[in-house]
Each structure stands twice: as structure tokens, then as C-alpha cells.
Coordinates of C-alpha atoms in Angstrom, one line a residue:
X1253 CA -59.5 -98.5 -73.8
X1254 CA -58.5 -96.4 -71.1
X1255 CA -54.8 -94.9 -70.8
X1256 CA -54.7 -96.7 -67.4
X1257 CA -55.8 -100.2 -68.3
X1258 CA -52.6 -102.8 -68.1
X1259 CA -50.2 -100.1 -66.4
X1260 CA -46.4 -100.4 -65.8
X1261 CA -46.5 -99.6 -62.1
X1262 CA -48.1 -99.6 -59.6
X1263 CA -47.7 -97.2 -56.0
X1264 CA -49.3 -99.0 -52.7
X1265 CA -49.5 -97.1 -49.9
X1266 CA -50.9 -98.1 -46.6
X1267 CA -50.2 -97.4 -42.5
X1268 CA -50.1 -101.2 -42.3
X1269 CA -47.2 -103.2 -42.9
X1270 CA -48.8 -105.9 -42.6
X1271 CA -51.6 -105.5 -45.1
X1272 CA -48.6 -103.8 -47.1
X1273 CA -47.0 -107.8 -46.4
X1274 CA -50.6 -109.1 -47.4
X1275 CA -50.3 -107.7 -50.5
X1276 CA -47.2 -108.8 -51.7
X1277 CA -47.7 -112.3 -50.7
X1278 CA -50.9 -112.2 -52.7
X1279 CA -49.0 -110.7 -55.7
X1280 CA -46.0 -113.3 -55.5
X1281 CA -49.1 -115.7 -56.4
X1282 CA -49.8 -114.2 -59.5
X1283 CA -48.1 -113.9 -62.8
X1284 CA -48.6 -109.9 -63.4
X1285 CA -45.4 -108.1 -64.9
X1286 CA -46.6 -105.2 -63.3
X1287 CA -43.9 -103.1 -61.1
X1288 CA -45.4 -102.8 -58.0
X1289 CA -44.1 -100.1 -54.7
X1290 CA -45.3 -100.5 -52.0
X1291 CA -45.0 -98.1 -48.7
X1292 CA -45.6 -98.1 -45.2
X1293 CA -46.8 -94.5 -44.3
X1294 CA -50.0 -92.6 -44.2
X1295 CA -51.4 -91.5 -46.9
X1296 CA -51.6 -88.1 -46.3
X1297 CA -47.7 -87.1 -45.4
X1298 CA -47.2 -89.6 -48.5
X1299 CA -49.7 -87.5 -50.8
X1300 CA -47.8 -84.4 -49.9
X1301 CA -44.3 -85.1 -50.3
X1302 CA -45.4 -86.6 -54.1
X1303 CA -47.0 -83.6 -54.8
X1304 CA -43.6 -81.7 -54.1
X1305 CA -42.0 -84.4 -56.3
X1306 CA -44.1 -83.0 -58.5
X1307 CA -45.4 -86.5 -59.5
X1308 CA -49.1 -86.9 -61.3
X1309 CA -50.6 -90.3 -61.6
X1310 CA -53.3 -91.6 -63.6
X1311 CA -55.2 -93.6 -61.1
X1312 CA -55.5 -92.9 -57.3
X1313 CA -57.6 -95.2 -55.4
X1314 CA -58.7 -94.2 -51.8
X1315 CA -60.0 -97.0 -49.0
X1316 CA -59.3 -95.2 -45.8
X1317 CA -60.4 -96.0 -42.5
X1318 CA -64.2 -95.1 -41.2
X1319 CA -62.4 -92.1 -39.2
X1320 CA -64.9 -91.4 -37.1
X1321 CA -66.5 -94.0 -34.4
X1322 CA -69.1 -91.7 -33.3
X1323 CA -71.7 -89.2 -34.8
X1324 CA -69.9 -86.4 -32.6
X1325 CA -67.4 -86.2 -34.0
X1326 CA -68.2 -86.8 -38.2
X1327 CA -68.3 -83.1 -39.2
X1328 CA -64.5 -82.4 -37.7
X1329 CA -63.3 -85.9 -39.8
X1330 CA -65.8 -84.8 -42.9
X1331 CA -63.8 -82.1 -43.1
X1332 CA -60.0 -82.8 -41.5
X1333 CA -59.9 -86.0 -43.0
X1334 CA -61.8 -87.1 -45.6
X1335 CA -62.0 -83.8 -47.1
X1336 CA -58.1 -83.3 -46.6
X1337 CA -57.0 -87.1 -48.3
X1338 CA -59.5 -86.1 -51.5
X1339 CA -58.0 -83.0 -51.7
X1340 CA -54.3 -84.4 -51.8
X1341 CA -55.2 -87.0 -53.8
X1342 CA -56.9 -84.7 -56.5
X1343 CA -53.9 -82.6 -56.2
X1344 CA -52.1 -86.0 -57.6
X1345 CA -54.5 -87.1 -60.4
X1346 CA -53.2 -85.8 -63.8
X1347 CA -55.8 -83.6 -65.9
X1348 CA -58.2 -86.6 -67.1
X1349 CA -57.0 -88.9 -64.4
X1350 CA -59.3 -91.0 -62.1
X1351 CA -60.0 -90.9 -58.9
X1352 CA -62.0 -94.0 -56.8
X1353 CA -62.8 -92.6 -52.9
X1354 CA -64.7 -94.1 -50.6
X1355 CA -65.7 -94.0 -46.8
X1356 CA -66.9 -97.1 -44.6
X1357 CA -68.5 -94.9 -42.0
X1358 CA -72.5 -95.5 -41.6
X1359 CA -71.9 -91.9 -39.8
X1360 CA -71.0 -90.4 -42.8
X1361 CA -74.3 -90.6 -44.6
X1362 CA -73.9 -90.0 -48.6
X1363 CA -75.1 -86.5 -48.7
X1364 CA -72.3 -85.4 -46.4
X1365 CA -69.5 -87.7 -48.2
X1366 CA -70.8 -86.3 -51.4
X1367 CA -70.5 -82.7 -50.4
X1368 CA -67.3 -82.9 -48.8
X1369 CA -65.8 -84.2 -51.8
X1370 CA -67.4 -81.7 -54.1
X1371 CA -65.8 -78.9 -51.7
X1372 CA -62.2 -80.9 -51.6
X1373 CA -62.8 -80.3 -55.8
X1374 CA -63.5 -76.7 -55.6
X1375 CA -60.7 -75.5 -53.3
X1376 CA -58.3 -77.3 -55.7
X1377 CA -60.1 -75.8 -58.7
X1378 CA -60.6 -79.4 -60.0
X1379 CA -64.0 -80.5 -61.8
X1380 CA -65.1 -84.4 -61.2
X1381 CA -67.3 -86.2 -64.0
X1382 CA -68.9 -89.0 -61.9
X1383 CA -67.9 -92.6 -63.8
X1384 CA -70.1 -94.7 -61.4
X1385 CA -71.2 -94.8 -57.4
X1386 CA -71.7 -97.5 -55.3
X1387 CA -72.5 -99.2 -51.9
X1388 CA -71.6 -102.3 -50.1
X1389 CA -72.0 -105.4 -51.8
X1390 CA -75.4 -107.6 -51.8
X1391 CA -73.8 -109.8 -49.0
X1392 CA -74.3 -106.6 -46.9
X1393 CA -78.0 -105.3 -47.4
X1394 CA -78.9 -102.6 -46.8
X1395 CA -81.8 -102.1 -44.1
X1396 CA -83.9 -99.2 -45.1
X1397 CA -84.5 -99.5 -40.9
X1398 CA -81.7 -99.2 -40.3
X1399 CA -79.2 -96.0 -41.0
X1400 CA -75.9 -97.9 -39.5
X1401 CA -76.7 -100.4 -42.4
X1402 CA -75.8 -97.8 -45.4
X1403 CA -71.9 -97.9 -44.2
X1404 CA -70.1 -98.2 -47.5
X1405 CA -70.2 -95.0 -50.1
X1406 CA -68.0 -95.6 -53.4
X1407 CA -67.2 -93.1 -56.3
X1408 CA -64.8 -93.3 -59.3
X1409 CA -64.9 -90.0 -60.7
X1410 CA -62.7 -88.3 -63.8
X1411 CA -60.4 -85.1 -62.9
X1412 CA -60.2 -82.7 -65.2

């Protein structure tokens, strides 16, 4: 079973309070003795001043915004953004960890969401062994007429 299955704790972090507020009310209705902290900040100042905590977690799970509205401007948010949070975050993952990074942008096509976070890997010197991807669920075809259709790309990789 893996070392993260039925863990102690539990680190939320979102730009929202209010999904942050979501979340805990949806918790409150369950019965999970799991110790939960949750944070509103973004992610990325958040990944950072972990990192100088020197803090390494076992599971990071990344559901960012689409960052990008337009196809102008996807190669400066390939790489500022969504190459920056998989870095940080990769930076977090403990050797063998997991990491589960995704992008809801139909502007950032696979190819380019898998190559920016095979680069975010190499500049940290990390290796990923690819667990499983995915797309949006079935409620949400995809239309092979349509490119804005193919909007959600998910990974769970290993880090070692």
C-alpha cells in the first residue's frame, strides 16, 4: 500500500478563501481524523517559503487555473507559470514522492504541457515515472472537431 495512503495531515493551499471555506465546510461533514491546514495564498510564494523550511511532502497535488485565456500568450504561461508551479512543487516532493499536475487550458495542448513539465524535471535534476494520464471526464467529450474540446490534461507521476 502506498506510504501516502490514510495520511496524518493534510496542507491546502489555494488564492481563494472561499473555496479554502468550501472545503472545510465539506470536511466538517465527514468523519476523517485527518489533520487538515489549510491557507489562503498562492501557491507559488507558498511553495517557496516551504522549500526554505526545508519541508518535503509525500503527495503534492496541482489544479491551477487555465492561466492563459488566449493562444498569444500560452508559450510565456507554459513557461512562467506552469513550468514555474511544477518546478516548486517538484522541489517539495520527497525522493519517491508523487506528484498529480494538471492544466484546464484547451490552449495548452498535451504536447506542450507534457514538455514543459519534462523541462521543469530536468532543471531540478528530478526524474518522473508516469503512474497514469488523463483527460476530462466522459461528461465532457471530447470533439476530435474540435481542439478547444481537449481542455483538461492530468498526470500523477513518481519523483525520484
Amino acid at each position: 500500500m502506498p506510504e501516502w495512503t490514510g495520511a496524518a495531515s493534510v496542507l491546502g493551499v489555494d488564492a481563494s478563501e472561499l473555496e479554502l471555506n468550501r472545503h472545510a465546510k465539506m470536511r466538517s461533514l465527514t468523519d476523517l481524523r485527518t489533520e487538515f491546514h489549510l491557507y489562503a495564498v498562492m501557491c507559488l510564494n507558498f511553495c517557496l517559503n516551504l522549500k526554505r523550511r526545508a519541508k518535503s511532502l509525500i503527495f503534492v497535488i496541482l489544479d491551477p487555473p487555465a492561466f492563459t485565456k488566449s493562444r498569444s500568450s500560452i508559450k510565456n504561461a507554459s513557461k512562467r507559470i506552469t513550468g514555474e508551479i511544477n518546478l516548486r512543487a517538484m522541489k517539495l516532493v520527497k525522493d519517491g514522492g508523487y506528484l498529480a499536475t494538471c492544466s484546464c487550458s484547451h490552449f495548452m495542448d498535451t504536447e506542450l504541457f507534457t514538455k514543459t513539465i519534462g523541462e521543469a524535471a530536468r532543471n531540478v535534476h528530478k526524474r518522473l515515472r508516469q503512474i497514469e494520464f488523463r483527460t476530462q471526464a466522459p461528461d465532457h467529450p471530447v470533439l476530435w472537431a474540435s481542439d478547444s474540446s481537449l481542455y483538461l490534461k492530468f498526470y500523477i507521476f513518481q519523483v525520484v
